[in-house]
Amino acid sequence: MPYNHYHVSEFVLDDSFQAYVLCTDPEAVAFWTNWLARHPHKENEIQEATELVRLLAGPKRTQPLPDKEAELRRLIEQLPVNNSSYEPSPVRYPIFAGWQRGTFAVAAMLAVLFLAGGGWFLTQQLSHPGQTVLKTDFGQKRNFFLPDGSEVTLNANSTLRYQPDWPEGEIRQVWLEGEAFFHVAKRQVAGKPIKFTVRAGELAIEVLGTQFNVLNRAERTQVVLEEGKVRLRSTENSQLLLDMTPGEAVVYSQRNGLVSRQQTDTQLHDAWRDNRLVFDNTPLAEVAEIIEHTYGKTVTFGDANLMSRRLTGTIPSDDLTRLTKALSRAFDLQITERGDELLIEAH
Amino acid sequence: MVKLSAFDIEQDSTLWTSFRSGNQQALADLFLAQYDKLYRYGFRLYSDEDVIKDCIQELFLKLWHKRQSLGEVREVTPYLCQALRRTIVDSLREKSGRFRLWTPGDEERLEVTFSHEDFLISQQIDDEQRRRLTAALNQLTKRQREAVHLRYFENFEPGEIARIMNLSDQSVYNLLYRSVQALRDNFFLLLLIGANN
């Protein structure tokens, strides 16, 4: 629109006119001074527009702002351990034949070098110095081989740490946050079996060679034994808690120290490895928790009653879209994804 | 009016790419570069220093967590403002046990209000005018107030405001246009009459 058809509000909103009023652009000042001289009948409107621009765009009180350096330090303290500094290659390691002992040691050294680049995240480094960290993101699942040849499948949003060098004959030890399925290789030195220990929260899970699933999230550690034999200890005082037999599930609550033990269908607990979720009379609140941990979404319920609804069945969990589609169809729910959020409502 | 140069935008989006690839230095740089703008925006929507500080922390933690699934962003500030807004809404939500409950009124709790102190340092106007200007601004609709705030207090370009408020460029122009019209009705005409007498 040509300027001579402008009225007060249009002038106010015009960038060039604002620059003239606030004297931020000499070209605009020259242009409008000249323009005004040629359009004297617009003077009243221009005067009003000028006042408005001065009021609106003029100086304002400045807010006191927080100390952002302090806020940055606070942020860094909350960052997950060693995140991303070591991203294992997504390539599946060739089983045993091509696998070399040195692989992880080299990767760990690179990780340390990389970390040393920026001094300010030293705090994180100090908490687990020199450890090798295997990590999966939300919605991601990966297979790894440990230095002793044991195989680990790490579920989404999980971390496994260990000392990179595992001397022959010494105890093998890993730390787990999240969920993993272990297939531990049997090791012997001079006829003596070498223990393998998974430390998860306040539980130490000791094994000689076996297959089992460990879930350690939200102050709750669950161990499901597929085959072999497992001994559970408290990490605090090494006190023996119990010996597990195949087909058993043990849940240890960090909040109250309670241990529950029951027979279970082990497939329920490791179906995630085949991209399935199996529910057996499972409350929807628990399903929501799985979704939050696996995909990093915040689940919101449209109605509190929904949380106690129970589901039984198997649904695919390859990706979130398939999962929510299957969930909503099978259980007659309406699930809406909005950014980081998943809203679950009754249909 | 301070404008963001193409260079600034270019720098922001380079930083963003580096952030996404997991570079912690980029996280720190991005945090420091965007902090003041985000804080001012958040504080205007909900004037509680602790809540806004916590929400900014939560926002950056969340972004860092899912950095690999984040897309390319050309204008970082508007993107972050919009995300901060959602984070604030979330943090204000009623909690029922572990999970949040959704109530349709949540969005309504965030709104821009102006105070006469905002204009205290302006030499242009006296106390009475300040009072009337504040009253006139607060009579604008909720969305008009937000648009006016972003444009004239935070110096965002209309295109950026569109991104923050999830509107088209044309709707932003219309919002601002109607705001100026309403301001004239509520404040300026009165002022002119007063001045002429």
Coordinates of C-alpha atoms in Angstrom, one line a residue, chain B:
Chain B
M1 CA 14.6 -1.0 17.3
V2 CA 17.4 -3.5 17.4
K3 CA 17.1 -6.0 14.6
L4 CA 18.6 -9.4 14.5
S5 CA 21.0 -9.5 11.6
A6 CA 21.2 -12.4 9.2
F7 CA 24.6 -13.1 10.8
D8 CA 23.1 -13.6 14.3
I9 CA 20.5 -15.9 12.9
E10 CA 23.2 -17.8 11.0
Q11 CA 25.3 -18.1 14.2
D12 CA 22.3 -19.3 16.3
S13 CA 21.5 -22.0 13.8
T14 CA 25.1 -23.2 13.6
L15 CA 25.1 -23.4 17.4
W16 CA 21.9 -25.3 17.2
T17 CA 23.4 -27.9 14.8
S18 CA 26.4 -28.3 17.0
F19 CA 24.1 -28.7 20.1
R20 CA 22.2 -31.4 18.3
S21 CA 25.3 -33.4 17.6
G22 CA 26.0 -33.5 21.3
N23 CA 28.6 -30.8 21.7
Q24 CA 28.5 -29.7 25.4
Q25 CA 30.3 -26.4 24.6
A26 CA 27.5 -25.6 22.2
L27 CA 25.0 -26.4 25.0
A28 CA 26.7 -23.9 27.2
D29 CA 27.0 -21.2 24.5
L30 CA 23.4 -21.6 23.5
F31 CA 22.2 -21.4 27.1
L32 CA 24.1 -18.2 27.8
A33 CA 23.1 -16.6 24.5
Q34 CA 19.4 -17.3 24.9
Y35 CA 19.0 -17.1 28.6
D36 CA 18.0 -13.4 29.1
K37 CA 15.5 -13.4 26.3
L38 CA 13.9 -16.6 27.5
Y39 CA 13.8 -15.4 31.1
R40 CA 12.2 -12.1 30.1
Y41 CA 9.6 -13.8 28.0
G42 CA 8.8 -16.4 30.6
F43 CA 8.7 -13.9 33.5
R44 CA 6.2 -11.8 31.6
L45 CA 3.9 -14.7 31.1
Y46 CA 4.2 -15.9 34.7
S47 CA 5.9 -13.6 37.2
D48 CA 7.5 -16.0 39.5
E49 CA 11.3 -16.0 39.4
D50 CA 11.8 -19.5 40.8
V51 CA 9.2 -21.1 38.6
I52 CA 10.7 -19.5 35.4
K53 CA 14.3 -20.4 36.4
D54 CA 13.3 -24.0 37.0
C55 CA 11.4 -24.1 33.7
I56 CA 14.4 -22.9 31.7
Q57 CA 16.5 -25.6 33.4
E58 CA 13.9 -28.2 32.6
L59 CA 13.6 -27.0 29.0
F60 CA 17.4 -27.3 28.3
L61 CA 17.6 -30.7 30.1
K62 CA 14.8 -32.0 28.0
L63 CA 16.3 -30.7 24.7
W64 CA 19.7 -32.1 25.6
H65 CA 18.1 -35.5 26.3
K66 CA 16.4 -35.8 23.0
R67 CA 18.9 -33.8 20.9
Q68 CA 19.3 -36.5 18.4
S69 CA 15.6 -36.4 17.4
L70 CA 15.5 -32.6 17.2
G71 CA 15.1 -31.1 13.7
E72 CA 16.9 -28.2 12.1
V73 CA 15.8 -24.9 13.4
R74 CA 16.4 -21.7 11.5
E75 CA 15.3 -19.2 14.1
V76 CA 16.3 -20.5 17.5
T77 CA 14.9 -17.9 19.8
P78 CA 11.3 -18.2 18.7
Y79 CA 11.6 -21.9 18.8
L80 CA 12.9 -21.9 22.3
C81 CA 10.3 -19.3 23.5
Q82 CA 7.5 -21.5 22.2
A83 CA 9.0 -24.6 23.9
L84 CA 9.4 -22.6 27.2
R85 CA 5.8 -21.7 27.1
R86 CA 4.8 -25.3 26.9
T87 CA 7.2 -26.2 29.7
I88 CA 5.6 -23.5 31.9
V89 CA 2.1 -24.7 31.2
D90 CA 3.3 -28.2 32.1
S91 CA 4.8 -27.2 35.3
L92 CA 1.7 -25.4 36.4
R93 CA -0.5 -28.4 35.7
E94 CA -2.2 -30.3 38.5
K95 CA -0.4 -33.4 39.3
S96 CA -2.2 -36.6 40.1
G97 CA 0.3 -39.0 41.5
R98 CA 3.1 -39.6 39.0
F99 CA 1.1 -38.3 36.1
R100 CA -0.3 -34.9 35.0
L101 CA -3.9 -34.3 34.5
W102 CA -5.0 -32.3 31.6
T103 CA -7.4 -29.4 32.2
P104 CA -8.5 -27.2 29.3
G105 CA -7.9 -24.0 31.4
D106 CA -4.1 -24.6 31.6
E107 CA -3.2 -22.3 28.7
E108 CA -5.4 -19.6 30.1
R109 CA -3.3 -19.2 33.2
L110 CA -0.4 -17.7 31.2
E111 CA -0.9 -14.1 30.2
V112 CA 1.0 -11.0 29.7
T113 CA 0.1 -8.1 31.9
F114 CA 1.7 -4.7 32.0
S115 CA 2.6 -2.5 35.0
H116 CA 3.0 1.2 35.1
E117 CA 6.5 0.6 36.4
D118 CA 7.3 -0.7 32.9
F119 CA 7.3 2.9 31.7
L120 CA 8.9 4.5 34.7
I121 CA 12.1 5.3 32.9
S122 CA 10.5 6.9 29.9
Q123 CA 10.9 10.6 29.9
Q124 CA 8.1 11.1 27.4
I125 CA 5.2 10.7 29.8
D126 CA 4.0 11.8 33.2
D127 CA 2.4 9.7 35.9
E128 CA -1.1 10.2 34.8
Q129 CA -0.3 9.2 31.3
R130 CA 1.7 6.2 32.5
R131 CA -1.3 5.0 34.5
R132 CA -3.6 5.5 31.6
L133 CA -1.3 3.8 29.1
T134 CA -0.9 0.8 31.4
A135 CA -4.7 0.6 31.8
A136 CA -5.2 0.8 28.1
L137 CA -2.6 -1.9 27.3
N138 CA -4.2 -4.2 29.9
Q139 CA -7.5 -3.8 28.2
L140 CA -6.2 -5.4 25.1
T141 CA -7.2 -9.1 24.5
K142 CA -4.8 -11.7 25.8
R143 CA -3.2 -12.4 22.4
Q144 CA -3.0 -8.7 21.6
R145 CA -1.1 -8.1 24.8
E146 CA 1.3 -10.9 24.0
A147 CA 1.9 -9.7 20.5
V148 CA 2.5 -6.1 21.8
H149 CA 4.9 -7.4 24.4
L150 CA 6.9 -9.4 22.0
R151 CA 7.0 -6.6 19.4
Y152 CA 7.6 -3.5 21.6
F153 CA 9.2 -4.9 24.7
E154 CA 11.3 -7.8 23.4
N155 CA 11.9 -6.3 19.9
F156 CA 11.0 -9.5 18.0
E157 CA 10.2 -9.2 14.3
P158 CA 6.6 -9.9 13.2
G159 CA 7.8 -13.1 11.5
E160 CA 9.4 -14.3 14.8
I161 CA 6.3 -13.5 16.7
A162 CA 4.4 -15.6 14.3
R163 CA 6.7 -18.6 15.1
I164 CA 6.4 -18.0 18.8
M165 CA 2.7 -17.7 18.9
N166 CA 2.0 -20.3 16.3
L167 CA 0.2 -17.9 14.0
S168 CA 0.6 -16.8 10.3
D169 CA 2.5 -13.6 9.6
Q170 CA -0.8 -12.0 8.5
S171 CA -2.5 -12.9 11.8
V172 CA 0.3 -11.3 13.7
Y173 CA 0.0 -8.1 11.6
N174 CA -3.8 -8.1 12.3
L175 CA -3.3 -8.6 16.0
L176 CA -0.8 -5.7 16.2
Y177 CA -3.0 -3.6 14.0
R178 CA -6.1 -4.2 16.2
S179 CA -3.9 -3.5 19.3
V180 CA -2.8 -0.1 18.0
Q181 CA -6.4 0.7 17.0
A182 CA -7.6 -0.2 20.5
L183 CA -4.8 1.7 22.1
R184 CA -5.8 4.8 20.1
D185 CA -9.4 4.4 21.3
N186 CA -8.5 3.7 24.9
F187 CA -5.7 6.0 25.5
F188 CA -4.5 8.2 22.7
L189 CA -7.7 10.0 21.7
L190 CA -8.3 10.8 25.4
L191 CA -4.8 12.1 25.7
L192 CA -5.1 14.4 22.7
I193 CA -8.4 15.8 24.0
G194 CA -6.7 16.3 27.4
A195 CA -3.7 18.0 25.7
N196 CA -5.9 20.4 23.6
N197 CA -7.9 21.6 26.6

